Short mmCIF file of C-alpha atoms in Angstrom, two decimals:
data_model
loop_
_atom_site.label_atom_id
_atom_site.label_comp_id
_atom_site.label_asym_id
_atom_site.label_seq_id
_atom_site.Cartn_x
_atom_site.Cartn_y
_atom_site.Cartn_z
CA MET E 1 32.63 117.95 83.93
CA ASN E 2 31.72 119.22 80.51
CA LYS E 3 29.64 117.35 78.01
CA LEU E 4 30.59 117.09 74.34
CA SER E 5 29.43 120.20 72.56
CA SER E 6 28.65 118.47 69.27
CA PRO E 7 25.49 116.29 69.08
CA THR E 8 26.95 114.53 66.05
CA ALA E 9 30.10 113.59 67.90
CA LEU E 10 28.01 112.33 70.82
CA CYS E 11 26.02 110.04 68.53
CA LEU E 12 29.19 108.69 66.94
CA LEU E 13 30.67 108.08 70.38
CA ALA E 14 27.56 106.20 71.52
CA LEU E 15 27.73 104.03 68.39
CA CYS E 16 31.40 103.32 69.09
CA LEU E 17 30.71 102.29 72.68
CA SER E 18 27.79 100.04 71.75
CA THR E 19 29.97 97.97 69.44
CA GLY E 20 33.05 97.99 71.68
CA SER E 21 35.25 97.65 68.58
CA CYS E 22 36.25 101.17 67.46
CA ARG E 23 39.72 101.19 65.97
CA GLN E 24 42.06 104.07 66.44
CA HIS E 25 41.82 105.41 62.89
CA GLU E 26 38.02 105.36 63.09
CA THR E 27 37.76 107.55 66.21
CA PRO E 28 35.78 110.68 65.33
CA ARG E 29 37.72 113.92 65.69
CA LEU E 30 36.21 117.28 66.50
CA GLU E 31 37.09 120.26 64.38
CA PRO E 32 39.58 122.58 66.10
CA SER E 33 36.94 125.28 66.35
CA LEU E 34 34.69 122.88 68.31
CA GLN E 35 37.33 121.50 70.65
CA GLU E 36 37.11 122.60 74.26
CA GLU E 37 39.97 123.89 76.30
CA GLU E 38 41.19 121.22 78.68
CA GLU E 39 40.37 122.06 82.29
CA THR E 40 42.94 120.97 84.85
CA LEU E 41 41.18 119.25 87.75
CA SER E 42 42.11 118.77 91.37
CA HIS E 43 44.03 115.62 92.36
CA ASP E 44 40.96 113.93 93.86
CA ARG E 45 38.86 111.51 91.82
CA TYR E 46 35.53 110.27 93.16
CA VAL E 47 34.83 107.24 90.99
CA LEU E 48 31.31 105.89 90.47
CA MET E 49 30.42 102.58 88.83
CA THR E 50 26.89 101.79 87.63
CA TYR E 51 25.34 98.98 85.61
CA LYS E 52 22.19 98.54 83.57
CA SER E 53 20.62 95.68 81.69
CA THR E 54 20.26 95.98 77.91
CA THR E 55 19.20 93.73 75.05
CA ILE E 56 21.76 92.96 72.35
CA PRO E 57 20.27 94.40 69.15
CA ALA E 58 22.09 92.36 66.49
CA GLY E 59 24.60 89.62 65.82
CA PRO E 60 24.77 86.00 67.04
CA MET E 61 23.63 87.03 70.54
CA LYS E 62 20.70 89.12 69.33
CA GLY E 63 17.88 89.33 71.86
CA GLN E 64 19.99 88.19 74.81
CA SER E 65 20.27 90.36 77.89
CA GLN E 66 23.60 91.69 79.11
CA GLU E 67 24.74 94.03 81.87
CA GLU E 68 26.55 97.14 80.70
CA SER E 69 28.87 98.92 83.14
CA TYR E 70 29.72 102.60 83.28
CA ILE E 71 32.66 103.99 85.27
CA SER E 72 32.95 107.75 85.57
CA TYR E 73 34.52 110.22 87.96
CA PHE E 74 34.01 113.56 89.68
CA ASP E 75 36.67 115.88 91.07
CA HIS E 76 34.39 116.70 93.98
CA LEU E 77 32.23 114.65 96.31
CA PRO E 78 28.82 114.24 94.66
CA SER E 79 25.86 115.42 96.72
CA SER E 80 23.08 115.81 94.17
CA GLU E 81 19.87 113.92 93.47
CA GLY E 82 19.43 111.97 90.26
CA ILE E 83 23.02 112.21 89.01
CA ASN E 84 23.36 111.09 85.38
CA ASN E 85 26.94 110.00 84.80
CA ILE E 86 26.86 107.89 81.64
CA LEU E 87 26.63 110.71 79.07
CA GLU E 88 29.79 112.45 80.23
CA ARG E 89 32.85 112.13 78.05
CA ASN E 90 34.94 110.73 80.90
CA THR E 91 32.79 107.60 81.15
CA LEU E 92 34.39 104.20 80.56
CA PHE E 93 31.96 101.70 79.06
CA GLY E 94 32.22 97.91 79.43
CA ARG E 95 30.48 94.70 80.39
CA PHE E 96 29.49 94.11 83.99
CA GLY E 97 30.09 90.37 84.15
CA ALA E 98 28.02 87.24 84.65
CA ASP E 99 28.37 87.17 88.45
CA GLY E 100 28.85 90.87 88.97
CA GLY E 101 31.91 93.04 89.09
CA GLY E 102 33.30 96.03 90.85
CA LEU E 103 36.29 98.22 91.57
CA LEU E 104 39.29 96.91 93.46
CA GLU E 105 41.14 99.62 95.42
CA ALA E 106 44.73 98.87 96.32
CA HIS E 107 47.53 101.19 97.43
CA GLY E 108 46.10 104.33 95.89
CA ARG E 109 45.20 102.70 92.59
CA LEU E 110 41.95 101.40 91.13
CA TYR E 111 41.41 98.20 89.15
CA ARG E 112 38.29 96.83 87.55
CA PHE E 113 37.30 93.29 88.32
CA SER E 114 34.85 90.94 86.67
CA ASN E 115 34.55 87.20 86.26
CA ALA E 116 32.97 87.37 82.81
CA VAL E 117 33.78 89.53 79.80
CA ASN E 118 34.56 93.20 79.45
CA ILE E 119 34.68 95.12 76.20
CA HIS E 120 38.18 96.53 76.15
CA THR E 121 39.14 99.58 74.12
CA ARG E 122 40.42 97.37 71.33
CA GLY E 123 37.56 94.92 71.53
CA GLU E 124 39.32 92.04 73.29
CA LEU E 125 37.42 89.86 75.74
CA LEU E 126 38.82 89.71 79.24
CA ILE E 127 38.02 87.10 81.88
CA ASN E 128 39.16 88.03 85.38
CA ASN E 129 41.95 89.95 83.72
CA PRO E 130 43.68 92.57 85.87
CA VAL E 131 42.91 96.00 84.38
CA ARG E 132 44.17 99.19 86.03
CA LEU E 133 42.18 102.37 85.56
CA THR E 134 44.21 105.46 84.64
CA PHE E 135 43.06 109.03 85.19
CA PRO E 136 44.34 112.12 83.33
CA ALA E 137 45.00 115.45 84.99
CA THR E 138 42.31 117.02 82.83
CA ALA E 139 38.66 116.14 82.26
CA GLN E 140 39.33 113.35 79.78
CA ALA E 141 38.22 109.76 79.50
CA ILE E 142 39.36 107.10 81.95
CA GLY E 143 42.05 104.88 80.45
CA GLU E 144 42.87 101.21 80.97
CA ARG E 145 46.17 99.42 81.33
CA ALA E 146 45.70 95.65 81.16
CA TYR E 147 47.85 92.67 82.09
CA LEU E 148 48.88 90.92 78.86
CA GLU E 149 49.52 87.20 78.94
CA HIS E 150 50.99 86.56 75.52
CA GLU E 151 54.08 87.94 73.83
CA SER E 152 51.88 89.09 70.98
CA GLY E 153 50.09 91.37 73.43
CA GLY E 154 46.94 89.29 73.70
CA PHE E 155 44.65 87.94 76.41
CA SER E 156 43.64 84.40 77.16
CA GLN E 157 40.04 83.35 77.77
CA THR E 158 41.03 81.29 80.80
CA GLU E 159 39.24 82.00 84.06
CA LYS E 160 41.64 83.58 86.51
CA ASN E 161 41.87 85.35 89.85
CA PHE E 162 44.18 88.15 90.99
CA VAL E 163 45.09 90.34 93.95
CA ILE E 164 47.17 93.51 94.17
CA GLY E 165 49.98 94.32 96.61
CA GLU E 166 51.97 97.52 96.96
CA HIS E 167 54.81 96.33 94.75
CA LEU E 168 53.51 93.11 93.20
CA GLY E 169 50.30 91.84 91.65
CA PHE E 170 49.55 88.11 91.91
CA LEU E 171 47.55 86.09 89.39
CA ILE E 172 46.52 82.44 89.25
CA GLN E 173 44.41 80.40 86.83
CA PRO E 174 43.26 76.77 86.80
CA PRO E 175 46.04 74.39 85.84
CA VAL E 176 45.89 72.29 82.71
CA LEU E 177 46.25 68.62 83.56
CA GLN E 178 49.86 67.59 84.05
CA ASN E 179 51.05 71.20 83.97
CA ASP E 180 52.69 73.12 86.78
CA LEU E 181 50.50 75.03 89.20
CA GLN E 182 51.92 78.48 89.83
CA VAL E 183 51.09 82.01 90.95
CA VAL E 184 52.58 84.52 88.53
CA THR E 185 53.44 88.12 89.40
CA PHE E 186 53.08 91.41 87.58
CA ASP E 187 53.87 95.06 88.13
CA PRO E 188 50.75 96.73 89.62
CA VAL E 189 51.55 100.03 87.88
CA THR E 190 52.74 99.04 84.40
CA MET E 191 50.82 95.72 84.50
CA ALA E 192 53.86 94.02 82.89
CA LYS E 193 54.41 90.34 83.69
CA LEU E 194 57.38 89.71 86.02
CA PRO E 195 59.66 86.66 86.21
CA ALA E 196 59.04 86.09 89.94
CA GLN E 197 56.51 83.38 90.78
CA ILE E 198 55.23 81.08 93.49
CA LEU E 199 55.57 77.53 92.18
CA ILE E 200 53.28 75.03 93.89
CA SER E 201 55.63 72.07 94.05
CA GLU E 202 54.65 68.42 93.80
CA ALA E 203 55.51 68.06 97.49
CA ASP E 204 53.16 70.94 98.33
CA LYS E 205 50.40 69.43 96.19
CA ALA E 206 50.81 66.12 97.99
CA ARG E 207 50.65 67.86 101.38
CA ILE E 208 47.51 69.80 100.38
CA ARG E 209 45.88 66.62 99.05
CA GLN E 210 46.70 64.71 102.24
CA PHE E 211 45.30 67.53 104.40
CA ILE E 212 42.01 67.62 102.47
CA LEU E 213 41.59 63.84 102.58
CA GLU E 214 42.35 63.73 106.32
CA LYS E 215 39.78 66.42 107.06
CA THR E 216 37.14 64.92 104.76
CA PRO E 217 37.36 61.09 104.82
CA ALA E 218 34.29 60.83 102.56
CA LEU E 219 36.53 61.86 99.64
CA THR E 220 38.74 58.80 100.06
CA GLY E 221 38.63 56.62 96.95
CA GLN E 222 37.22 59.37 94.72
CA GLN E 223 39.03 60.13 91.47
CA LEU E 224 40.20 63.69 92.17
CA PRO E 225 43.47 64.22 90.30
CA ARG E 226 43.37 68.02 90.09
CA VAL E 227 44.64 70.31 92.86
CA VAL E 228 43.15 73.77 92.26
CA LEU E 229 44.04 76.91 94.20
CA GLY E 230 42.74 80.46 94.33
CA MET E 231 39.63 80.17 92.17
CA LYS E 232 37.21 81.32 94.88
CA LEU E 233 39.40 83.28 97.26
CA MET E 234 42.67 85.18 96.91
CA VAL E 235 43.72 87.82 99.44
CA LEU E 236 46.97 89.29 100.76
CA HIS E 237 47.36 89.12 104.52
CA HIS E 238 50.50 90.47 106.22
CA GLY E 239 53.04 89.04 103.82
CA ALA E 240 51.01 85.93 102.97
CA LEU E 241 48.79 85.00 100.07
CA ILE E 242 45.61 83.28 101.34
CA MET E 243 43.82 81.10 98.76
CA ASP E 244 41.14 78.45 98.69
CA ALA E 245 42.11 74.89 97.78
CA GLU E 246 40.09 72.00 96.40
CA LEU E 247 40.44 68.63 94.73
CA GLN E 248 38.63 68.25 91.42
CA SER E 249 37.76 65.42 89.09
CA ASP E 250 38.77 65.49 85.41
CA SER E 251 35.38 67.04 84.73
CA ARG E 252 36.33 69.88 87.13
CA THR E 253 33.76 68.81 89.70
CA ASN E 254 34.44 69.54 93.35
CA LEU E 255 32.80 66.77 95.38
CA SER E 256 33.36 68.25 98.85
CA ARG E 257 30.97 70.51 100.77
CA ASP E 258 33.85 71.60 103.01
CA SER E 259 36.23 74.48 102.29
CA TYR E 260 40.00 74.51 102.65
CA LEU E 261 42.50 77.39 102.74
CA VAL E 262 46.23 77.55 102.05
CA ALA E 263 48.68 80.32 102.93
CA TYR E 264 51.86 80.99 100.96
CA GLU E 265 54.62 83.54 101.46
CA ALA E 266 53.89 86.41 99.09
CA MET E 267 57.36 86.47 97.56
CA ASN E 268 59.32 84.79 94.83
CA GLY E 269 59.30 81.05 95.44
CA GLY E 270 57.08 81.52 98.49
CA ARG E 271 56.84 78.57 100.86
CA LEU E 272 53.67 77.01 102.23
CA LEU E 273 52.85 78.61 105.61
CA GLY E 274 49.63 76.96 106.73
CA LEU E 275 46.46 75.01 105.96
CA SER E 276 42.93 75.53 107.32
CA HIS E 277 39.64 73.64 107.16
CA LEU E 278 36.06 74.99 107.23
CA PRO E 279 33.59 72.09 107.48
CA ASN E 280 30.23 72.18 105.72
CA THR E 281 30.55 75.71 104.36
CA GLY E 282 29.34 74.72 100.90
CA ARG E 283 31.30 77.32 98.98
CA LEU E 284 33.44 80.39 99.60
CA GLY E 285 32.16 82.42 96.66
CA THR E 286 33.42 83.27 93.19
CA PRO E 287 36.40 85.36 92.13
CA SER E 288 34.29 88.41 91.33
CA GLU E 289 32.92 88.65 94.86
CA LEU E 290 35.10 91.48 96.09
CA ALA E 291 33.07 91.88 99.26
CA GLN E 292 33.91 88.47 100.71
CA TYR E 293 36.93 89.63 102.75
CA VAL E 294 38.08 92.74 104.64
CA HIS E 295 40.75 93.81 107.13
CA ASP E 296 39.77 95.75 110.23
CA GLU E 297 41.78 98.56 111.86
CA ALA E 298 43.76 96.03 113.94
CA GLY E 299 44.86 94.11 110.85
CA ASP E 300 42.67 91.06 111.49
CA LEU E 301 41.20 89.53 108.34
CA TYR E 302 37.47 88.74 108.24
CA LEU E 303 36.14 86.47 105.51
CA LEU E 304 32.74 85.39 104.26
CA ALA E 305 31.60 81.89 103.27
CA GLN E 306 28.39 81.91 101.24
CA GLY E 307 27.38 78.43 102.36
CA GLY E 308 25.11 75.84 100.79
CA ASP E 309 25.09 74.83 97.17
CA LEU E 310 26.06 77.05 94.21
CA LEU E 311 23.15 79.33 95.06
CA GLY E 312 24.00 79.30 98.74
CA PHE E 313 20.55 78.79 100.25
CA TYR E 314 21.45 76.58 103.21
CA GLN E 315 21.84 77.48 106.87
CA ASN E 316 25.62 77.21 106.92
CA SER E 317 26.86 80.57 105.70
CA LEU E 318 29.37 82.04 108.13
CA ILE E 319 31.83 84.85 108.76
CA TYR E 320 35.21 83.78 110.09
CA ARG E 321 38.54 85.36 111.02
CA ILE E 322 42.29 85.05 110.53
CA ARG E 323 44.21 87.07 113.16
CA HIS E 324 46.79 89.64 112.10
CA ASP E 325 49.67 87.47 113.40
CA SER E 326 48.38 84.17 111.98
CA TYR E 327 47.87 82.44 108.63
CA GLN E 328 45.21 79.99 109.79
CA VAL E 329 41.53 80.31 110.61
CA ASP E 330 40.87 81.44 114.19
CA PRO E 331 38.91 78.57 115.82
CA ASP E 332 37.56 80.90 118.52
CA TRP E 333 35.79 83.47 116.32
CA GLN E 334 32.91 82.72 113.95
CA VAL E 335 29.47 84.14 113.29
CA LYS E 336 27.10 81.63 111.70
CA ILE E 337 23.90 82.59 109.94
CA SER E 338 22.12 80.27 112.38
CA ASP E 339 23.27 82.58 115.22
CA LEU E 340 20.70 85.10 113.98
CA HIS E 341 17.87 82.64 114.78
CA LEU E 342 15.94 83.34 111.59
CA SER E 343 12.93 81.20 110.73
CA TYR E 344 14.05 80.55 107.14
CA PRO E 345 17.26 79.53 105.28
CA ALA E 346 19.47 82.54 104.70
CA ARG E 347 23.03 83.63 104.07
CA PHE E 348 25.33 86.60 104.50
CA ASN E 349 26.03 88.82 101.50
CA GLY E 350 28.95 91.25 101.52
CA ILE E 351 31.25 92.23 104.37
CA TYR E 352 32.88 95.47 105.50
CA ALA E 353 34.73 96.40 108.71
CA TYR E 354 34.53 99.84 110.32
CA HIS E 355 35.15 101.09 113.88
CA GLY E 356 34.74 97.75 115.64
CA GLN E 357 31.74 96.70 113.57
CA LEU E 358 31.23 94.38 110.63
CA LEU E 359 28.58 95.35 108.10
CA THR E 360 26.83 92.73 106.01
CA MET E 361 23.46 92.02 104.40
CA VAL E 362 20.94 89.28 105.29
CA PRO E 363 17.77 88.38 103.33
CA THR E 364 14.43 89.24 104.92
CA HIS E 365 12.81 85.99 103.73
CA GLN E 366 13.74 82.74 102.02
CA LEU E 367 15.37 83.48 98.69
CA SER E 368 14.16 82.18 95.38
CA ALA E 369 15.95 79.15 93.96
CA VAL E 370 16.70 81.19 90.83
CA LYS E 371 19.19 84.01 90.87
CA SER E 372 17.58 87.31 89.99
CA LYS E 373 19.39 89.72 87.72
CA SER E 374 17.16 92.57 88.83
CA PRO E 375 17.52 94.09 92.29
CA GLN E 376 14.82 93.20 94.77
CA ASP E 377 14.08 94.78 98.15
CA GLU E 378 14.82 91.62 100.11
CA TRP E 379 18.15 92.34 101.84
CA GLN E 380 18.55 94.03 105.21
CA TYR E 381 21.77 95.69 106.39
CA TYR E 382 23.16 94.25 109.64
CA THR E 383 26.00 95.19 111.97
CA ILE E 384 28.04 92.65 113.93
CA ASP E 385 30.05 93.74 116.96
CA LEU E 386 33.58 92.35 116.61
CA LYS E 387 34.01 91.77 120.35
CA THR E 388 30.62 90.37 121.34
CA ARG E 389 29.67 88.96 117.89
CA HIS E 390 26.18 90.33 118.49
CA ALA E 391 24.32 90.93 115.21
CA GLU E 392 21.39 93.27 114.70
CA PRO E 393 19.70 94.92 111.73
CA ILE E 394 20.23 98.59 110.86
CA SER E 395 16.72 99.81 111.60
CA ALA E 396 17.37 103.19 109.99
CA LEU E 397 17.39 101.53 106.55
CA ARG E 398 14.58 99.50 105.05
CA PRO E 399 15.42 96.36 103.03
CA SER E 400 17.19 97.00 99.73
CA SER E 401 18.79 95.05 96.92
CA ALA E 402 21.99 93.03 96.61
CA PHE E 403 22.77 92.53 92.95
CA ARG E 404 24.24 89.03 92.64
CA GLN E 405 27.41 88.93 94.73
CA GLY E 406 29.95 91.04 92.90
CA VAL E 407 29.38 94.51 94.30
CA ASN E 408 30.86 96.19 97.35
CA ILE E 409 28.25 97.07 99.95
CA ALA E 410 30.17 99.86 101.69
CA THR E 411 33.13 102.21 101.40
CA VAL E 412 34.84 104.91 103.47
CA ILE E 413 35.45 108.24 101.75
CA ASP E 414 36.76 111.37 103.47
CA ASP E 415 36.40 109.62 106.84
CA ARG E 416 32.69 108.91 106.31
CA LEU E 417 31.09 105.50 105.87
CA TYR E 418 28.95 105.15 102.73
CA LEU E 419 26.49 102.30 102.22
CA ARG E 420 25.35 101.26 98.76
CA TYR E 421 21.55 101.52 98.84
CA VAL E 422 19.26 100.50 95.99
CA ARG E 423 15.57 100.25 96.80
CA THR E 424 13.35 99.51 93.82
CA SER E 425 9.84 99.49 95.29
CA SER E 426 7.51 102.46 94.81
CA GLU E 427 7.67 103.03 98.56
CA GLY E 428 10.95 104.76 99.35
CA ALA E 429 12.63 104.10 95.99
CA TYR E 430 16.32 105.09 96.01
CA ASN E 431 19.40 104.41 93.89
CA GLY E 432 22.61 105.73 95.38
CA TYR E 433 24.50 105.97 98.67
CA TYR E 434 23.68 106.74 102.30
CA THR E 435 26.15 107.83 104.95
CA TYR E 436 25.96 105.86 108.19
CA ASP E 437 27.15 106.76 111.69
CA VAL E 438 27.91 103.56 113.61
CA ALA E 439 27.85 105.39 116.96
CA THR E 440 24.39 106.95 116.59
CA ARG E 441 23.09 104.36 114.10
CA GLN E 442 21.78 107.19 111.95
CA ALA E 443 21.60 106.88 108.14
CA THR E 444 21.47 109.97 105.90
CA PRO E 445 21.00 110.17 102.11
CA ALA E 446 24.29 111.25 100.47
CA PHE E 447 23.56 111.29 96.73
CA SER E 448 21.32 109.42 94.31
CA VAL E 449 21.81 108.37 90.70
CA SER E 450 19.32 108.52 87.84
CA LEU E 451 18.13 105.13 86.60
CA GLN E 452 19.16 106.34 83.15
CA SER E 453 22.68 105.67 84.42
CA GLY E 454 21.72 102.28 85.83
CA TYR E 455 22.02 100.90 89.37
CA VAL E 456 24.97 101.89 91.51
CA ALA E 457 27.59 99.17 91.88
CA ASP E 458 30.62 100.81 93.47
CA PHE E 459 31.98 104.12 94.73
CA LYS E 460 35.65 104.87 95.46
CA LYS E 461 38.00 107.80 95.96
CA ILE E 462 41.65 108.06 94.98
CA THR E 463 44.08 110.96 95.02
CA LEU E 464 46.20 111.11 91.89
CA THR E 465 49.95 110.87 92.12
CA PRO E 466 52.34 110.28 89.18
CA HIS E 467 52.06 106.49 89.62
CA THR E 468 48.24 106.44 89.60
CA ARG E 469 47.78 108.21 86.26
#
């Protein structure tokens, strides 16, 4: 990767990125004599996402803190120490999001995901808006192709959730009172809205409502007119769309501490396939928490419930399963946080399946009642054997950080398992990725990132084909 050869152009670019509102005719152009020849890269793209906290210097939000995200790529597997990726010209700048964010990998394509706002190339604000990352054949900037909701080409500010299939993307947002509840579809390559949809009929809403009230009699008599789907969980599972369900008051309050799941056929007009109940799980998560579900090599789906209140500090967090040939929760397989026999309230954070093991993170002590925006060395990596459900810490790694919930804790690249590892203390400080061998339980430093680039948030690899550019 080559850096810009003109310091002036670099300063102008930095100013552009900081405002997030550069218009096309204002983009600085290099003189022909200063332009670099475009270097054709290999088809592989190793994509790194980092974030860092900054203070807004001016405007109505002056003095407030925000997380800035940086997404850049390499055409080779990084193996250096102190990589600085944010000054390269292929870096995509944005906002990280209030509850985190990350990269969603689906069928050879990459999408960015956040449940707050991103600064788009034209300055629009996106909330949980599907955005596909595009990569050129040469060492140029990452592009974005966004799902547009309005005929005028605009975005709404409505909270939404989405998931990507091979041929269809699915998107849902909270219903307005008295309006239809539906899952819309879009093309995962062009991001164009499609006419196909899953309409949640009045009969389905009545069946979902009856199921919730039967499972949780304490809700009987409460004023809960709103049926809401897919705002905390949305995942594709062998031809089905699995979503959370809840009943809400007019003030959008969910009065139940239980969790409920619905399964719909992932096709036009899809029918309701099944309903599941998870008692006293507190909450499933938030839409930005990409690490709350994963499929293993057998096709079984493992999911994470944060537990407790909105902060999730009660002893009821659990990992549960939906078998590959089922659309309902498996009653015979669960791992509860209480199974670890800790002496303090705790919860699971993140989930990843690899070679018969689940990887997750567990706090080393009782967490603060206030969410921390800064990483703290209070989370220990654990493995859970899928057959025996035995959980034990990864002793090769000392406790590290888990920024909010919206980052992926692990990834497999070139047949090697990489663990996100951010340790901020003076003893053993590290910001990058380790490789981990589940057979030998050995962890080895892979590459680290300079704090000038911020903390690592995600790491993915894709191989470019005509449909991924």
